Short mmCIF file of N, CA, C and O in Angstrom, two decimals:
data_model
loop_
_atom_site.label_atom_id
_atom_site.label_comp_id
_atom_site.label_asym_id
_atom_site.label_seq_id
_atom_site.Cartn_x
_atom_site.Cartn_y
_atom_site.Cartn_z
N MET Y 1 -14.15 -42.09 -58.77
CA MET Y 1 -14.54 -42.85 -57.60
C MET Y 1 -14.06 -44.30 -57.74
O MET Y 1 -13.56 -44.88 -56.78
N ARG Y 2 -14.23 -44.84 -58.93
CA ARG Y 2 -13.81 -46.22 -59.18
C ARG Y 2 -12.32 -46.41 -58.88
O ARG Y 2 -11.93 -47.35 -58.19
N ALA Y 3 -11.49 -45.51 -59.38
CA ALA Y 3 -10.05 -45.61 -59.19
C ALA Y 3 -9.69 -45.49 -57.70
O ALA Y 3 -8.82 -46.22 -57.21
N LYS Y 4 -10.37 -44.59 -57.00
CA LYS Y 4 -10.09 -44.41 -55.57
C LYS Y 4 -10.45 -45.65 -54.77
O LYS Y 4 -9.71 -46.06 -53.87
N VAL Y 5 -11.58 -46.27 -55.09
CA VAL Y 5 -11.99 -47.49 -54.38
C VAL Y 5 -11.01 -48.61 -54.67
O VAL Y 5 -10.57 -49.32 -53.76
N LYS Y 6 -10.63 -48.78 -55.92
CA LYS Y 6 -9.70 -49.85 -56.28
C LYS Y 6 -8.35 -49.66 -55.58
O LYS Y 6 -7.77 -50.63 -55.08
N LEU Y 7 -7.85 -48.42 -55.56
CA LEU Y 7 -6.58 -48.14 -54.90
C LEU Y 7 -6.69 -48.38 -53.39
O LEU Y 7 -5.81 -49.00 -52.78
N ALA Y 8 -7.77 -47.93 -52.79
CA ALA Y 8 -7.97 -48.13 -51.35
C ALA Y 8 -8.09 -49.62 -51.02
O ALA Y 8 -7.58 -50.08 -50.00
N ARG Y 9 -8.74 -50.39 -51.87
CA ARG Y 9 -8.86 -51.84 -51.66
C ARG Y 9 -7.48 -52.49 -51.76
O ARG Y 9 -7.15 -53.38 -50.98
N LYS Y 10 -6.69 -52.05 -52.71
CA LYS Y 10 -5.35 -52.60 -52.89
C LYS Y 10 -4.50 -52.36 -51.65
O LYS Y 10 -3.70 -53.20 -51.24
N ARG Y 11 -4.70 -51.19 -51.03
CA ARG Y 11 -3.96 -50.83 -49.81
C ARG Y 11 -4.62 -51.37 -48.55
O ARG Y 11 -4.20 -51.06 -47.44
N LYS Y 12 -5.71 -52.11 -48.73
CA LYS Y 12 -6.49 -52.68 -47.62
C LYS Y 12 -7.04 -51.58 -46.70
O LYS Y 12 -7.05 -51.70 -45.49
N GLN Y 13 -7.52 -50.51 -47.32
CA GLN Y 13 -8.07 -49.38 -46.58
C GLN Y 13 -9.56 -49.18 -46.82
O GLN Y 13 -10.13 -48.18 -46.40
N CYS Y 14 -10.20 -50.11 -47.52
CA CYS Y 14 -11.62 -49.95 -47.84
C CYS Y 14 -12.31 -51.30 -47.76
O CYS Y 14 -11.98 -52.22 -48.50
N ASP Y 15 -13.27 -51.40 -46.82
CA ASP Y 15 -14.04 -52.63 -46.67
C ASP Y 15 -15.52 -52.41 -46.94
O ASP Y 15 -16.29 -53.36 -46.93
N PHE Y 16 -15.91 -51.16 -47.17
CA PHE Y 16 -17.33 -50.83 -47.28
C PHE Y 16 -17.46 -49.54 -48.07
O PHE Y 16 -16.75 -48.57 -47.80
N LEU Y 17 -18.33 -49.52 -49.06
CA LEU Y 17 -18.52 -48.33 -49.89
C LEU Y 17 -19.84 -47.66 -49.51
O LEU Y 17 -20.89 -48.30 -49.53
N ILE Y 18 -19.76 -46.39 -49.14
CA ILE Y 18 -20.96 -45.62 -48.82
C ILE Y 18 -21.02 -44.43 -49.77
O ILE Y 18 -20.07 -43.65 -49.84
N LEU Y 19 -22.11 -44.32 -50.48
CA LEU Y 19 -22.31 -43.20 -51.37
C LEU Y 19 -23.50 -42.40 -50.85
O LEU Y 19 -24.63 -42.87 -50.87
N ASP Y 20 -23.21 -41.23 -50.34
CA ASP Y 20 -24.24 -40.39 -49.75
C ASP Y 20 -24.90 -39.55 -50.83
O ASP Y 20 -24.22 -38.82 -51.55
N TYR Y 21 -26.20 -39.68 -50.94
CA TYR Y 21 -27.02 -38.83 -51.79
C TYR Y 21 -26.75 -39.05 -53.27
O TYR Y 21 -26.20 -38.20 -53.96
N ILE Y 22 -27.16 -40.18 -53.78
CA ILE Y 22 -26.95 -40.53 -55.19
C ILE Y 22 -27.60 -39.54 -56.15
O ILE Y 22 -27.13 -39.36 -57.26
N ASN Y 23 -28.66 -38.88 -55.70
CA ASN Y 23 -29.35 -37.95 -56.58
C ASN Y 23 -28.48 -36.74 -56.94
O ASN Y 23 -28.78 -36.04 -57.89
N GLN Y 24 -27.41 -36.49 -56.19
CA GLN Y 24 -26.51 -35.38 -56.48
C GLN Y 24 -25.29 -35.81 -57.28
O GLN Y 24 -24.45 -34.99 -57.61
N LEU Y 25 -25.20 -37.08 -57.60
CA LEU Y 25 -24.05 -37.59 -58.33
C LEU Y 25 -24.02 -37.00 -59.73
O LEU Y 25 -25.02 -37.00 -60.46
N ASP Y 26 -22.87 -36.45 -60.11
CA ASP Y 26 -22.71 -35.90 -61.45
C ASP Y 26 -22.45 -37.07 -62.39
O ASP Y 26 -21.35 -37.59 -62.45
N THR Y 27 -23.49 -37.48 -63.09
CA THR Y 27 -23.38 -38.65 -63.95
C THR Y 27 -22.85 -38.32 -65.33
O THR Y 27 -22.50 -39.21 -66.08
N GLY Y 28 -22.81 -37.03 -65.68
CA GLY Y 28 -22.31 -36.63 -66.99
C GLY Y 28 -23.08 -37.32 -68.10
O GLY Y 28 -22.49 -37.86 -69.02
N HIS Y 29 -24.41 -37.34 -67.97
CA HIS Y 29 -25.21 -38.10 -68.92
C HIS Y 29 -25.09 -37.55 -70.34
O HIS Y 29 -24.92 -36.36 -70.55
N ALA Y 30 -25.17 -38.48 -71.26
CA ALA Y 30 -25.02 -38.15 -72.68
C ALA Y 30 -26.20 -37.31 -73.16
O ALA Y 30 -27.28 -37.34 -72.58
N GLN Y 31 -25.97 -36.60 -74.25
CA GLN Y 31 -27.02 -35.76 -74.82
C GLN Y 31 -28.20 -36.64 -75.23
O GLN Y 31 -28.03 -37.70 -75.83
N GLY Y 32 -29.38 -36.22 -74.85
CA GLY Y 32 -30.59 -36.98 -75.17
C GLY Y 32 -30.94 -38.02 -74.13
O GLY Y 32 -32.00 -38.62 -74.19
N GLU Y 33 -30.06 -38.26 -73.19
CA GLU Y 33 -30.32 -39.24 -72.14
C GLU Y 33 -30.95 -38.52 -70.95
O GLU Y 33 -30.45 -37.50 -70.51
N ASN Y 34 -32.05 -39.06 -70.44
CA ASN Y 34 -32.69 -38.39 -69.30
C ASN Y 34 -31.99 -38.75 -68.00
O ASN Y 34 -31.17 -39.66 -67.94
N LEU Y 35 -32.34 -38.03 -66.95
CA LEU Y 35 -31.68 -38.20 -65.65
C LEU Y 35 -31.90 -39.60 -65.09
O LEU Y 35 -30.99 -40.20 -64.54
N ALA Y 36 -33.10 -40.14 -65.24
CA ALA Y 36 -33.40 -41.47 -64.71
C ALA Y 36 -32.52 -42.53 -65.37
O ALA Y 36 -31.98 -43.41 -64.70
N THR Y 37 -32.37 -42.46 -66.69
CA THR Y 37 -31.53 -43.42 -67.41
C THR Y 37 -30.08 -43.28 -66.98
O THR Y 37 -29.38 -44.27 -66.74
N SER Y 38 -29.63 -42.04 -66.86
CA SER Y 38 -28.27 -41.77 -66.42
C SER Y 38 -28.02 -42.30 -65.01
O SER Y 38 -26.99 -42.90 -64.73
N LEU Y 39 -29.00 -42.11 -64.13
CA LEU Y 39 -28.90 -42.61 -62.76
C LEU Y 39 -28.85 -44.14 -62.76
O LEU Y 39 -28.12 -44.74 -61.97
N GLY Y 40 -29.62 -44.74 -63.63
CA GLY Y 40 -29.61 -46.20 -63.75
C GLY Y 40 -28.25 -46.73 -64.15
O GLY Y 40 -27.77 -47.73 -63.60
N HIS Y 41 -27.60 -46.05 -65.10
CA HIS Y 41 -26.24 -46.45 -65.51
C HIS Y 41 -25.26 -46.29 -64.35
O HIS Y 41 -24.40 -47.15 -64.14
N ALA Y 42 -25.39 -45.20 -63.61
CA ALA Y 42 -24.50 -44.98 -62.45
C ALA Y 42 -24.70 -46.06 -61.39
O ALA Y 42 -23.73 -46.58 -60.83
N MET Y 43 -25.95 -46.41 -61.13
CA MET Y 43 -26.23 -47.46 -60.14
C MET Y 43 -25.62 -48.79 -60.59
O MET Y 43 -25.07 -49.53 -59.77
N LYS Y 44 -25.73 -49.09 -61.87
CA LYS Y 44 -25.16 -50.34 -62.37
C LYS Y 44 -23.64 -50.34 -62.19
O LYS Y 44 -23.06 -51.34 -61.78
N ARG Y 45 -22.99 -49.20 -62.48
CA ARG Y 45 -21.54 -49.13 -62.31
C ARG Y 45 -21.13 -49.27 -60.84
O ARG Y 45 -20.13 -49.91 -60.52
N ILE Y 46 -21.90 -48.68 -59.94
CA ILE Y 46 -21.61 -48.79 -58.50
C ILE Y 46 -21.77 -50.24 -58.06
O ILE Y 46 -20.92 -50.78 -57.34
N LYS Y 47 -22.84 -50.87 -58.50
CA LYS Y 47 -23.09 -52.27 -58.12
C LYS Y 47 -22.00 -53.18 -58.70
O LYS Y 47 -21.49 -54.07 -58.01
N ASP Y 48 -21.62 -52.95 -59.95
CA ASP Y 48 -20.54 -53.74 -60.57
C ASP Y 48 -19.23 -53.57 -59.80
O ASP Y 48 -18.51 -54.55 -59.58
N LEU Y 49 -18.93 -52.35 -59.38
CA LEU Y 49 -17.71 -52.09 -58.62
C LEU Y 49 -17.74 -52.84 -57.28
O LEU Y 49 -16.75 -53.46 -56.89
N ALA Y 50 -18.87 -52.81 -56.61
CA ALA Y 50 -18.99 -53.51 -55.32
C ALA Y 50 -18.81 -55.01 -55.50
O ALA Y 50 -18.14 -55.66 -54.68
N VAL Y 51 -19.36 -55.57 -56.57
CA VAL Y 51 -19.22 -57.01 -56.83
C VAL Y 51 -17.76 -57.33 -57.17
O VAL Y 51 -17.20 -58.29 -56.65
N GLU Y 52 -17.16 -56.52 -58.05
CA GLU Y 52 -15.75 -56.72 -58.43
C GLU Y 52 -14.82 -56.72 -57.22
O GLU Y 52 -13.93 -57.55 -57.11
N GLU Y 53 -15.03 -55.76 -56.34
CA GLU Y 53 -14.15 -55.59 -55.19
C GLU Y 53 -14.62 -56.40 -53.97
O GLU Y 53 -13.99 -56.37 -52.93
N ASN Y 54 -15.74 -57.09 -54.12
CA ASN Y 54 -16.29 -57.94 -53.06
C ASN Y 54 -16.51 -57.17 -51.76
O ASN Y 54 -16.07 -57.58 -50.68
N ILE Y 55 -17.16 -56.00 -51.89
CA ILE Y 55 -17.49 -55.19 -50.72
C ILE Y 55 -18.97 -54.78 -50.79
O ILE Y 55 -19.52 -54.65 -51.88
N PRO Y 56 -19.58 -54.59 -49.65
CA PRO Y 56 -20.96 -54.09 -49.67
C PRO Y 56 -20.98 -52.61 -50.03
O PRO Y 56 -20.02 -51.88 -49.74
N ALA Y 57 -22.06 -52.18 -50.66
CA ALA Y 57 -22.21 -50.76 -51.01
C ALA Y 57 -23.54 -50.27 -50.44
O ALA Y 57 -24.58 -50.90 -50.63
N LEU Y 58 -23.50 -49.16 -49.75
CA LEU Y 58 -24.68 -48.50 -49.21
C LEU Y 58 -24.86 -47.21 -49.98
O LEU Y 58 -23.98 -46.36 -49.98
N VAL Y 59 -26.00 -47.07 -50.65
CA VAL Y 59 -26.29 -45.89 -51.44
C VAL Y 59 -27.49 -45.19 -50.83
O VAL Y 59 -28.56 -45.78 -50.70
N LEU Y 60 -27.30 -43.94 -50.43
CA LEU Y 60 -28.38 -43.15 -49.84
C LEU Y 60 -29.04 -42.30 -50.91
O LEU Y 60 -28.37 -41.78 -51.80
N ALA Y 61 -30.36 -42.19 -50.82
CA ALA Y 61 -31.11 -41.46 -51.84
C ALA Y 61 -32.12 -40.53 -51.19
O ALA Y 61 -32.56 -40.75 -50.05
N GLN Y 62 -32.51 -39.54 -51.95
CA GLN Y 62 -33.50 -38.58 -51.49
C GLN Y 62 -34.90 -39.17 -51.63
O GLN Y 62 -35.17 -39.98 -52.51
N MET Y 63 -35.79 -38.72 -50.76
CA MET Y 63 -37.18 -39.14 -50.84
C MET Y 63 -37.99 -38.07 -51.57
O MET Y 63 -37.61 -36.91 -51.60
N ASN Y 64 -39.12 -38.49 -52.13
CA ASN Y 64 -40.04 -37.53 -52.74
C ASN Y 64 -40.69 -36.69 -51.66
O ASN Y 64 -40.88 -37.14 -50.53
N ARG Y 65 -41.05 -35.49 -51.99
CA ARG Y 65 -41.73 -34.60 -51.04
C ARG Y 65 -43.19 -34.99 -50.85
O ARG Y 65 -43.84 -34.53 -49.92
N GLU Y 66 -43.72 -35.82 -51.72
CA GLU Y 66 -45.13 -36.21 -51.65
C GLU Y 66 -45.46 -36.88 -50.32
O GLU Y 66 -46.59 -36.81 -49.86
N ILE Y 67 -44.50 -37.50 -49.68
CA ILE Y 67 -44.75 -38.19 -48.42
C ILE Y 67 -45.22 -37.22 -47.34
O ILE Y 67 -46.00 -37.58 -46.47
N GLU Y 68 -44.79 -35.97 -47.42
CA GLU Y 68 -45.18 -34.97 -46.42
C GLU Y 68 -46.66 -34.62 -46.51
O GLU Y 68 -47.24 -34.12 -45.56
N LYS Y 69 -47.27 -34.89 -47.65
CA LYS Y 69 -48.68 -34.57 -47.86
C LYS Y 69 -49.61 -35.69 -47.40
O LYS Y 69 -50.81 -35.49 -47.30
N ARG Y 70 -49.06 -36.86 -47.13
CA ARG Y 70 -49.88 -38.00 -46.72
C ARG Y 70 -50.10 -37.99 -45.22
O ARG Y 70 -49.26 -37.51 -44.46
N ASN Y 71 -51.20 -38.55 -44.78
CA ASN Y 71 -51.49 -38.66 -43.35
C ASN Y 71 -50.64 -39.75 -42.70
O ASN Y 71 -50.33 -39.69 -41.52
N ASP Y 72 -50.27 -40.75 -43.46
CA ASP Y 72 -49.48 -41.87 -42.93
C ASP Y 72 -48.01 -41.73 -43.34
O ASP Y 72 -47.41 -42.66 -43.84
N ASN Y 73 -47.43 -40.54 -43.11
CA ASN Y 73 -46.09 -40.27 -43.62
C ASN Y 73 -44.99 -41.12 -42.99
O ASN Y 73 -43.85 -41.04 -43.38
N TYR Y 74 -45.35 -41.95 -42.04
CA TYR Y 74 -44.36 -42.86 -41.45
C TYR Y 74 -44.46 -44.26 -42.05
O TYR Y 74 -43.67 -45.13 -41.75
N LYS Y 75 -45.46 -44.50 -42.92
CA LYS Y 75 -45.61 -45.79 -43.59
C LYS Y 75 -45.08 -45.63 -45.01
O LYS Y 75 -45.77 -45.18 -45.90
N HIS Y 76 -43.85 -46.00 -45.20
CA HIS Y 76 -43.16 -45.76 -46.46
C HIS Y 76 -43.57 -46.75 -47.55
O HIS Y 76 -43.99 -47.86 -47.28
N LYS Y 77 -43.40 -46.31 -48.79
CA LYS Y 77 -43.62 -47.12 -49.99
C LYS Y 77 -42.39 -46.97 -50.86
O LYS Y 77 -41.66 -45.98 -50.77
N LEU Y 78 -42.16 -47.94 -51.72
CA LEU Y 78 -41.00 -47.84 -52.62
C LEU Y 78 -41.09 -46.60 -53.50
O LEU Y 78 -40.08 -46.00 -53.86
N SER Y 79 -42.30 -46.18 -53.82
CA SER Y 79 -42.47 -45.00 -54.67
C SER Y 79 -42.08 -43.71 -53.95
O SER Y 79 -42.02 -42.65 -54.57
N ASP Y 80 -41.80 -43.78 -52.64
CA ASP Y 80 -41.35 -42.61 -51.90
C ASP Y 80 -39.92 -42.22 -52.26
O ASP Y 80 -39.48 -41.11 -51.95
N LEU Y 81 -39.19 -43.13 -52.88
CA LEU Y 81 -37.84 -42.80 -53.33
C LEU Y 81 -37.91 -41.90 -54.55
O LEU Y 81 -38.71 -42.14 -55.46
N ARG Y 82 -37.08 -40.91 -54.58
CA ARG Y 82 -37.00 -40.07 -55.77
C ARG Y 82 -36.35 -40.89 -56.87
O ARG Y 82 -35.37 -41.59 -56.63
N ASP Y 83 -36.88 -40.85 -58.07
CA ASP Y 83 -36.43 -41.70 -59.19
C ASP Y 83 -36.53 -43.17 -58.79
O ASP Y 83 -35.62 -43.96 -59.02
N SER Y 84 -37.63 -43.54 -58.15
CA SER Y 84 -37.78 -44.83 -57.51
C SER Y 84 -37.64 -46.02 -58.45
O SER Y 84 -37.09 -47.04 -58.06
N GLY Y 85 -38.13 -45.91 -59.67
CA GLY Y 85 -38.06 -47.05 -60.57
C GLY Y 85 -36.64 -47.53 -60.80
O GLY Y 85 -36.34 -48.71 -60.72
N VAL Y 86 -35.76 -46.60 -61.07
CA VAL Y 86 -34.37 -46.92 -61.35
C VAL Y 86 -33.69 -47.48 -60.10
O VAL Y 86 -33.01 -48.50 -60.15
N LEU Y 87 -33.87 -46.80 -58.98
CA LEU Y 87 -33.21 -47.23 -57.74
C LEU Y 87 -33.75 -48.57 -57.26
O LEU Y 87 -32.99 -49.43 -56.84
N GLU Y 88 -35.05 -48.72 -57.33
CA GLU Y 88 -35.67 -49.97 -56.88
C GLU Y 88 -35.20 -51.15 -57.71
O GLU Y 88 -34.91 -52.23 -57.19
N GLN Y 89 -35.10 -50.96 -59.01
CA GLN Y 89 -34.69 -52.03 -59.90
C GLN Y 89 -33.24 -52.46 -59.62
O GLN Y 89 -32.94 -53.65 -59.61
N ALA Y 90 -32.37 -51.52 -59.37
CA ALA Y 90 -30.94 -51.83 -59.19
C ALA Y 90 -30.61 -52.36 -57.80
O ALA Y 90 -29.68 -53.13 -57.63
N ALA Y 91 -31.38 -51.96 -56.80
CA ALA Y 91 -31.05 -52.29 -55.41
C ALA Y 91 -31.38 -53.73 -55.05
O ALA Y 91 -32.36 -54.29 -55.51
N ASP Y 92 -30.54 -54.31 -54.21
CA ASP Y 92 -30.84 -55.63 -53.65
C ASP Y 92 -31.72 -55.48 -52.42
O ASP Y 92 -32.58 -56.31 -52.17
N VAL Y 93 -31.48 -54.42 -51.65
CA VAL Y 93 -32.26 -54.15 -50.44
C VAL Y 93 -32.64 -52.67 -50.43
O VAL Y 93 -31.80 -51.83 -50.72
N VAL Y 94 -33.89 -52.39 -50.12
CA VAL Y 94 -34.35 -51.00 -49.96
C VAL Y 94 -35.00 -50.90 -48.59
O VAL Y 94 -35.90 -51.69 -48.27
N PHE Y 95 -34.52 -49.98 -47.78
CA PHE Y 95 -35.16 -49.77 -46.48
C PHE Y 95 -35.19 -48.30 -46.13
O PHE Y 95 -34.41 -47.51 -46.63
N PHE Y 96 -36.16 -47.97 -45.29
CA PHE Y 96 -36.33 -46.61 -44.80
C PHE Y 96 -36.15 -46.63 -43.29
O PHE Y 96 -36.58 -47.58 -42.62
N ILE Y 97 -35.53 -45.60 -42.76
CA ILE Y 97 -35.36 -45.47 -41.31
C ILE Y 97 -36.14 -44.23 -40.90
O ILE Y 97 -36.02 -43.18 -41.52
N ASN Y 98 -36.95 -44.37 -39.86
CA ASN Y 98 -37.65 -43.19 -39.37
C ASN Y 98 -37.77 -43.22 -37.85
O ASN Y 98 -37.61 -44.27 -37.22
N ARG Y 99 -38.00 -42.04 -37.29
CA ARG Y 99 -38.20 -41.88 -35.86
C ARG Y 99 -39.57 -41.23 -35.69
O ARG Y 99 -39.73 -40.03 -35.92
N PRO Y 100 -40.57 -42.00 -35.30
CA PRO Y 100 -41.95 -41.50 -35.23
C PRO Y 100 -42.12 -40.24 -34.39
O PRO Y 100 -42.92 -39.37 -34.75
N GLU Y 101 -41.38 -40.10 -33.30
CA GLU Y 101 -41.56 -38.93 -32.45
C GLU Y 101 -41.21 -37.63 -33.17
O GLU Y 101 -41.78 -36.59 -32.89
N LEU Y 102 -40.32 -37.69 -34.16
CA LEU Y 102 -39.98 -36.50 -34.93
C LEU Y 102 -41.08 -36.12 -35.90
O LEU Y 102 -41.10 -35.01 -36.42
N GLN Y 103 -41.99 -37.05 -36.17
CA GLN Y 103 -43.10 -36.80 -37.08
C GLN Y 103 -44.39 -36.55 -36.31
O GLN Y 103 -45.48 -36.61 -36.86
N GLY Y 104 -44.26 -36.29 -35.02
CA GLY Y 104 -45.43 -35.99 -34.20
C GLY Y 104 -46.18 -37.20 -33.70
O GLY Y 104 -47.30 -37.09 -33.20
N ASN Y 105 -45.59 -38.38 -33.83
CA ASN Y 105 -46.23 -39.61 -33.35
C ASN Y 105 -45.55 -40.07 -32.06
O ASN Y 105 -44.71 -40.95 -32.07
N GLY Y 106 -45.90 -39.45 -30.97
CA GLY Y 106 -45.29 -39.77 -29.68
C GLY Y 106 -45.80 -41.06 -29.06
O GLY Y 106 -45.18 -41.63 -28.18
N LYS Y 107 -46.95 -41.53 -29.55
CA LYS Y 107 -47.55 -42.77 -29.02
C LYS Y 107 -47.88 -43.70 -30.18
O LYS Y 107 -48.33 -43.28 -31.24
N GLY Y 108 -47.69 -45.00 -29.96
CA GLY Y 108 -48.02 -46.01 -30.96
C GLY Y 108 -49.51 -46.32 -30.96
O GLY Y 108 -50.28 -45.76 -30.16
N ASP Y 109 -49.93 -47.20 -31.84
CA ASP Y 109 -51.34 -47.59 -31.94
C ASP Y 109 -51.86 -48.20 -30.64
O ASP Y 109 -53.04 -48.07 -30.31
N ASP Y 110 -50.96 -48.85 -29.90
CA ASP Y 110 -51.37 -49.49 -28.65
C ASP Y 110 -51.15 -48.58 -27.43
O ASP Y 110 -51.27 -49.02 -26.29
N GLY Y 111 -50.81 -47.32 -27.66
CA GLY Y 111 -50.61 -46.37 -26.57
C GLY Y 111 -49.20 -46.34 -26.02
O GLY Y 111 -48.88 -45.56 -25.12
N GLU Y 112 -48.34 -47.20 -26.55
CA GLU Y 112 -46.95 -47.27 -26.09
C GLU Y 112 -46.20 -46.00 -26.50
O GLU Y 112 -46.39 -45.47 -27.59
N SER Y 113 -45.34 -45.50 -25.62
CA SER Y 113 -44.54 -44.32 -25.93
C SER Y 113 -43.50 -44.67 -27.00
O SER Y 113 -42.83 -45.69 -26.92
N LEU Y 114 -43.38 -43.81 -28.01
CA LEU Y 114 -42.42 -44.02 -29.09
C LEU Y 114 -41.20 -43.10 -28.96
O LEU Y 114 -40.38 -43.03 -29.86
N VAL Y 115 -41.09 -42.44 -27.82
CA VAL Y 115 -39.94 -41.57 -27.58
C VAL Y 115 -38.69 -42.44 -27.46
O VAL Y 115 -38.67 -43.40 -26.69
N GLY Y 116 -37.68 -42.13 -28.25
CA GLY Y 116 -36.43 -42.90 -28.21
C GLY Y 116 -36.48 -44.19 -29.00
O GLY Y 116 -35.59 -45.02 -28.88
N ILE Y 117 -37.52 -44.39 -29.81
CA ILE Y 117 -37.66 -45.61 -30.59
C ILE Y 117 -37.72 -45.24 -32.07
O ILE Y 117 -38.39 -44.30 -32.47
N GLY Y 118 -37.00 -45.99 -32.88
CA GLY Y 118 -37.01 -45.80 -34.33
C GLY Y 118 -37.43 -47.07 -35.03
O GLY Y 118 -37.47 -48.15 -34.44
N ASN Y 119 -37.75 -46.94 -36.30
CA ASN Y 119 -38.18 -48.08 -37.12
C ASN Y 119 -37.27 -48.21 -38.34
O ASN Y 119 -36.87 -47.21 -38.93
N ILE Y 120 -36.99 -49.44 -38.69
CA ILE Y 120 -36.35 -49.75 -39.96
C ILE Y 120 -37.37 -50.54 -40.76
O ILE Y 120 -37.75 -51.64 -40.36
N ASN Y 121 -37.83 -49.96 -41.86
CA ASN Y 121 -38.83 -50.59 -42.71
C ASN Y 121 -38.14 -51.16 -43.95
O ASN Y 121 -37.73 -50.40 -44.82
N ILE Y 122 -38.03 -52.47 -44.01
CA ILE Y 122 -37.39 -53.13 -45.15
C ILE Y 122 -38.49 -53.43 -46.16
O ILE Y 122 -39.36 -54.26 -45.91
N LEU Y 123 -38.45 -52.74 -47.30
CA LEU Y 123 -39.50 -52.87 -48.30
C LEU Y 123 -39.11 -53.79 -49.46
O LEU Y 123 -39.98 -54.29 -50.18
N LYS Y 124 -37.82 -53.97 -49.66
CA LYS Y 124 -37.36 -54.89 -50.70
C LYS Y 124 -36.12 -55.59 -50.18
O LYS Y 124 -35.22 -54.95 -49.62
N ASN Y 125 -36.08 -56.90 -50.39
CA ASN Y 125 -34.91 -57.68 -49.99
C ASN Y 125 -34.83 -58.89 -50.89
O ASN Y 125 -35.61 -59.83 -50.75
N ARG Y 126 -33.93 -58.86 -51.83
CA ARG Y 126 -33.83 -59.96 -52.81
C ARG Y 126 -33.46 -61.28 -52.16
O ARG Y 126 -33.81 -62.33 -52.66
N ASN Y 127 -32.71 -61.23 -51.08
CA ASN Y 127 -32.20 -62.47 -50.48
C ASN Y 127 -32.74 -62.72 -49.08
O ASN Y 127 -32.12 -63.45 -48.31
N GLY Y 128 -33.86 -62.12 -48.73
CA GLY Y 128 -34.37 -62.32 -47.38
C GLY Y 128 -35.75 -61.75 -47.19
O GLY Y 128 -36.46 -61.44 -48.15
N ALA Y 129 -36.08 -61.58 -45.94
CA ALA Y 129 -37.43 -61.15 -45.56
C ALA Y 129 -37.58 -59.64 -45.62
O ALA Y 129 -36.61 -58.89 -45.59
N THR Y 130 -38.82 -59.21 -45.70
CA THR Y 130 -39.16 -57.80 -45.60
C THR Y 130 -39.98 -57.61 -44.34
O THR Y 130 -40.49 -58.58 -43.76
N GLY Y 131 -40.12 -56.39 -43.90
CA GLY Y 131 -40.91 -56.10 -42.70
C GLY Y 131 -40.32 -54.94 -41.94
O GLY Y 131 -39.48 -54.20 -42.46
N THR Y 132 -40.77 -54.79 -40.72
CA THR Y 132 -40.34 -53.66 -39.89
C THR Y 132 -39.71 -54.17 -38.61
O THR Y 132 -40.19 -55.13 -38.01
N THR Y 133 -38.65 -53.51 -38.21
CA THR Y 133 -38.02 -53.80 -36.93
C THR Y 133 -37.78 -52.48 -36.21
O THR Y 133 -37.72 -51.44 -36.83
N ARG Y 134 -37.66 -52.56 -34.92
CA ARG Y 134 -37.47 -51.35 -34.11
C ARG Y 134 -36.08 -51.32 -33.49
O ARG Y 134 -35.44 -52.34 -33.32
N PHE Y 135 -35.66 -50.11 -33.16
CA PHE Y 135 -34.41 -49.94 -32.43
C PHE Y 135 -34.59 -48.79 -31.45
O PHE Y 135 -35.49 -47.97 -31.57
N ARG Y 136 -33.74 -48.75 -30.45
CA ARG Y 136 -33.74 -47.65 -29.49
C ARG Y 136 -32.56 -46.74 -29.83
O ARG Y 136 -31.55 -47.19 -30.34
N TYR Y 137 -32.72 -45.46 -29.53
CA TYR Y 137 -31.62 -44.55 -29.75
C TYR Y 137 -31.54 -43.56 -28.60
O TYR Y 137 -32.52 -43.27 -27.94
N ASN Y 138 -30.33 -43.10 -28.38
CA ASN Y 138 -30.05 -42.13 -27.34
C ASN Y 138 -29.47 -40.90 -28.02
O ASN Y 138 -28.34 -40.93 -28.50
N THR Y 139 -30.26 -39.84 -28.11
CA THR Y 139 -29.82 -38.65 -28.83
C THR Y 139 -28.63 -37.95 -28.16
O THR Y 139 -27.84 -37.30 -28.81
N HIS Y 140 -28.50 -38.11 -26.85
CA HIS Y 140 -27.42 -37.44 -26.12
C HIS Y 140 -26.07 -38.07 -26.44
O HIS Y 140 -25.03 -37.42 -26.35
N MET Y 141 -26.09 -39.36 -26.78
CA MET Y 141 -24.84 -40.07 -27.06
C MET Y 141 -24.71 -40.44 -28.53
O MET Y 141 -23.73 -41.08 -28.91
N THR Y 142 -25.70 -40.13 -29.34
CA THR Y 142 -25.77 -40.56 -30.74
C THR Y 142 -25.51 -42.06 -30.80
O THR Y 142 -24.62 -42.54 -31.50
N ARG Y 143 -26.31 -42.79 -30.06
CA ARG Y 143 -26.13 -44.23 -29.95
C ARG Y 143 -27.41 -44.96 -30.30
O ARG Y 143 -28.49 -44.59 -29.86
N ILE Y 144 -27.28 -46.01 -31.09
CA ILE Y 144 -28.41 -46.86 -31.46
C ILE Y 144 -28.18 -48.22 -30.82
O ILE Y 144 -27.07 -48.74 -30.81
N SER Y 145 -29.24 -48.81 -30.27
CA SER Y 145 -29.13 -50.12 -29.64
C SER Y 145 -30.34 -50.98 -29.96
O SER Y 145 -31.33 -50.50 -30.53
N ASP Y 146 -30.28 -52.23 -29.58
CA ASP Y 146 -31.39 -53.17 -29.81
C ASP Y 146 -32.64 -52.68 -29.10
O ASP Y 146 -32.58 -52.06 -28.06
N TYR Y 147 -33.77 -53.06 -29.66
CA TYR Y 147 -35.06 -52.70 -29.07
C TYR Y 147 -35.32 -53.62 -27.94
O TYR Y 147 -35.52 -53.91 -27.06
#
């Protein structure tokens, strides 16, 4: 991956690195090294590569299944990330995106309709604020717009 990114940057074909599903990354961890430690090393290498090449990196991760057992499954916590300690430590920004209507929450606390509205919950931000913001989406056009 490193060589491909460097070559693409040299050819001016890469301005943004997206790694989908880090939990499936074959880290080839050494004998005696656990998955969390191996994942931590991989995250460090990804972050170092992004800094070296001066590009942003977006790393997607799986969530724990425990969230499905909670009543407030739309109120995310950093511990909802699978292998959360490693990912949380390495990340500059951690956020969750959800669409309340898909979780059976068609109405907000104030009775407002949540159909077509999504939330971005920023739980960690080393260089800025945390909090929640909303966006509108159109499923027919796969389009996201300002709230």
